Amino acid sequence: MNSGIWFRAGIVIIYGSSVDASPHSHHAIQLAWPRSNSGCTLDNKEINTAVVIDSSIKHQLQMDEGWILLVEPSSELGVALTKKLEGRPSRLFEGSVLFFNHPKNTDDLTEHLSSLFESLGLQTMFPLCNQTLTIDPRIRTLLSELSQCLDGQCLKPNHWRASGVAKKLALSESRFLHLFSEELGIPWRPYLLWCRMICAVRAILKGASATDAAYMAGFSDSPHLSRSFRKTFGMTIRQAKTIFQER
């Protein structure tokens, strides 16, 4: 099938080839599923099966072809994958080899990924309605606003200062920061950086220049975006654009 990237609530799904990332870490839990009999290494060790990598764990992945899922840890799927890790930084799942017996040229992610989820014992994750499991309604509302770019209506985050968000939620800034970290397991600032990064990626894949994408996503300039992108994904923006095109 063709390469592509799909954005859903709490998850970024990528199908690509020639993935060659330098050591990096990110907020998302990563699920990688290489094509059978294709070259794939994790931290310079050859693998040929699905692997789950926990949030904020530094890793290096090279993959000739296959799927990569970047999952919000506080989401339904993120919580399920965390349980599968059983406290380990990463875990291989033997028997979850990717065979290309699915129909080509379809955007039906259930069609493509159901066998992966079945091999992980996560059949109930389909269809992919990967909602957040945060409890506090104020934080749920905030996350909903931050996810508007999934519908193509990205909000330029120039008013996302913690003090302003806290005021909008009728909280003190310190209480908001504590509550956010408690609910999502990550401080507000790095979570916002992750959201900005996803906004920038979408803009670039839709044809925006790095400068325009940086402005749209709230980065100070294109070099700031480029540095943050490489640190987050272990590759340059130009490298990423050669791997996939948006669906």
Short mmCIF file of N, CA, C and O in Angstrom, two decimals, residues 154-158 160 192-204 210-220 224-225:
data_model
loop_
_atom_site.label_atom_id
_atom_site.label_comp_id
_atom_site.label_asym_id
_atom_site.label_seq_id
_atom_site.Cartn_x
_atom_site.Cartn_y
_atom_site.Cartn_z
N CYS A 154 -7.06 24.16 13.07
CA CYS A 154 -6.03 24.30 14.09
C CYS A 154 -6.04 25.72 14.68
O CYS A 154 -6.15 26.71 13.95
N LEU A 155 -5.94 25.79 15.98
CA LEU A 155 -5.89 27.08 16.67
C LEU A 155 -4.44 27.47 16.89
O LEU A 155 -3.67 26.73 17.46
N LYS A 156 -4.05 28.63 16.39
CA LYS A 156 -2.70 29.09 16.65
C LYS A 156 -2.54 29.31 18.15
O LYS A 156 -3.24 30.14 18.74
N PRO A 157 -1.64 28.56 18.79
CA PRO A 157 -1.58 28.56 20.27
C PRO A 157 -0.80 29.73 20.86
O PRO A 157 0.10 29.56 21.65
N ASN A 158 -1.14 30.96 20.45
CA ASN A 158 -0.44 32.11 21.01
C ASN A 158 -1.09 32.61 22.29
O ASN A 158 -0.63 33.57 22.87
N TRP A 160 -1.91 30.25 24.77
CA TRP A 160 -1.91 29.06 25.61
C TRP A 160 -0.95 29.17 26.79
O TRP A 160 -0.42 28.17 27.24
N LEU A 192 2.09 20.83 25.56
CA LEU A 192 1.74 21.84 24.58
C LEU A 192 2.72 21.82 23.41
O LEU A 192 2.32 22.00 22.25
N LEU A 193 3.99 21.57 23.69
CA LEU A 193 4.99 21.47 22.62
C LEU A 193 4.63 20.32 21.69
O LEU A 193 4.75 20.45 20.45
N TRP A 194 4.19 19.20 22.24
CA TRP A 194 3.78 18.05 21.42
C TRP A 194 2.60 18.43 20.52
O TRP A 194 2.60 18.11 19.33
N CYS A 195 1.62 19.13 21.08
CA CYS A 195 0.47 19.55 20.29
C CYS A 195 0.89 20.50 19.17
O CYS A 195 0.41 20.41 18.04
N ARG A 196 1.79 21.43 19.49
CA ARG A 196 2.28 22.35 18.48
C ARG A 196 3.01 21.60 17.36
O ARG A 196 2.89 21.96 16.18
N MET A 197 3.76 20.57 17.75
CA MET A 197 4.49 19.80 16.76
C MET A 197 3.54 19.12 15.78
O MET A 197 3.75 19.11 14.57
N ILE A 198 2.45 18.54 16.31
CA ILE A 198 1.47 17.87 15.45
C ILE A 198 0.82 18.89 14.51
O ILE A 198 0.61 18.62 13.32
N CYS A 199 0.51 20.08 15.02
CA CYS A 199 -0.07 21.14 14.18
C CYS A 199 0.89 21.51 13.06
O CYS A 199 0.49 21.69 11.90
N ALA A 200 2.18 21.63 13.38
CA ALA A 200 3.18 21.99 12.39
C ALA A 200 3.33 20.90 11.33
O ALA A 200 3.43 21.20 10.13
N VAL A 201 3.32 19.65 11.76
CA VAL A 201 3.43 18.54 10.82
C VAL A 201 2.27 18.56 9.84
O VAL A 201 2.45 18.40 8.62
N ARG A 202 1.06 18.76 10.34
CA ARG A 202 -0.10 18.80 9.46
C ARG A 202 0.02 19.93 8.44
O ARG A 202 -0.29 19.76 7.27
N ALA A 203 0.46 21.08 8.91
CA ALA A 203 0.58 22.23 8.01
C ALA A 203 1.61 21.96 6.91
O ALA A 203 1.37 22.27 5.74
N ILE A 204 2.74 21.37 7.28
CA ILE A 204 3.79 21.09 6.31
C ILE A 204 3.31 20.07 5.28
O ILE A 204 3.55 20.22 4.08
N ALA A 210 8.12 25.69 6.03
CA ALA A 210 8.51 25.53 7.43
C ALA A 210 8.27 26.82 8.21
O ALA A 210 7.86 26.81 9.37
N THR A 211 8.49 27.96 7.54
CA THR A 211 8.28 29.26 8.19
C THR A 211 6.81 29.47 8.52
O THR A 211 6.46 29.86 9.64
N ASP A 212 5.94 29.20 7.56
CA ASP A 212 4.50 29.36 7.78
C ASP A 212 3.99 28.37 8.82
O ASP A 212 3.15 28.70 9.66
N ALA A 213 4.49 27.12 8.76
CA ALA A 213 4.07 26.10 9.72
C ALA A 213 4.51 26.48 11.13
O ALA A 213 3.77 26.28 12.10
N ALA A 214 5.71 27.03 11.24
CA ALA A 214 6.20 27.46 12.55
C ALA A 214 5.31 28.55 13.13
O ALA A 214 4.95 28.51 14.31
N TYR A 215 4.96 29.53 12.31
CA TYR A 215 4.09 30.61 12.76
C TYR A 215 2.71 30.07 13.15
O TYR A 215 2.17 30.42 14.21
N MET A 216 2.16 29.21 12.32
CA MET A 216 0.84 28.66 12.57
C MET A 216 0.78 27.87 13.87
O MET A 216 -0.21 27.91 14.60
N ALA A 217 1.86 27.17 14.18
CA ALA A 217 1.88 26.30 15.35
C ALA A 217 2.45 26.97 16.60
O ALA A 217 2.55 26.34 17.65
N GLY A 218 2.83 28.24 16.49
CA GLY A 218 3.26 28.97 17.68
C GLY A 218 4.73 28.87 18.01
O GLY A 218 5.14 29.23 19.12
N PHE A 219 5.57 28.40 17.06
CA PHE A 219 7.01 28.41 17.28
C PHE A 219 7.56 29.80 16.96
O PHE A 219 6.96 30.54 16.18
N SER A 220 8.70 30.12 17.54
CA SER A 220 9.23 31.47 17.35
C SER A 220 9.68 31.70 15.91
O SER A 220 9.54 32.80 15.37
N HIS A 224 13.54 27.19 15.15
CA HIS A 224 13.01 26.64 16.41
C HIS A 224 12.18 25.40 16.13
O HIS A 224 12.31 24.37 16.81
N LEU A 225 11.34 25.46 15.11
CA LEU A 225 10.55 24.29 14.73
C LEU A 225 11.45 23.15 14.30
O LEU A 225 11.24 21.99 14.70
#
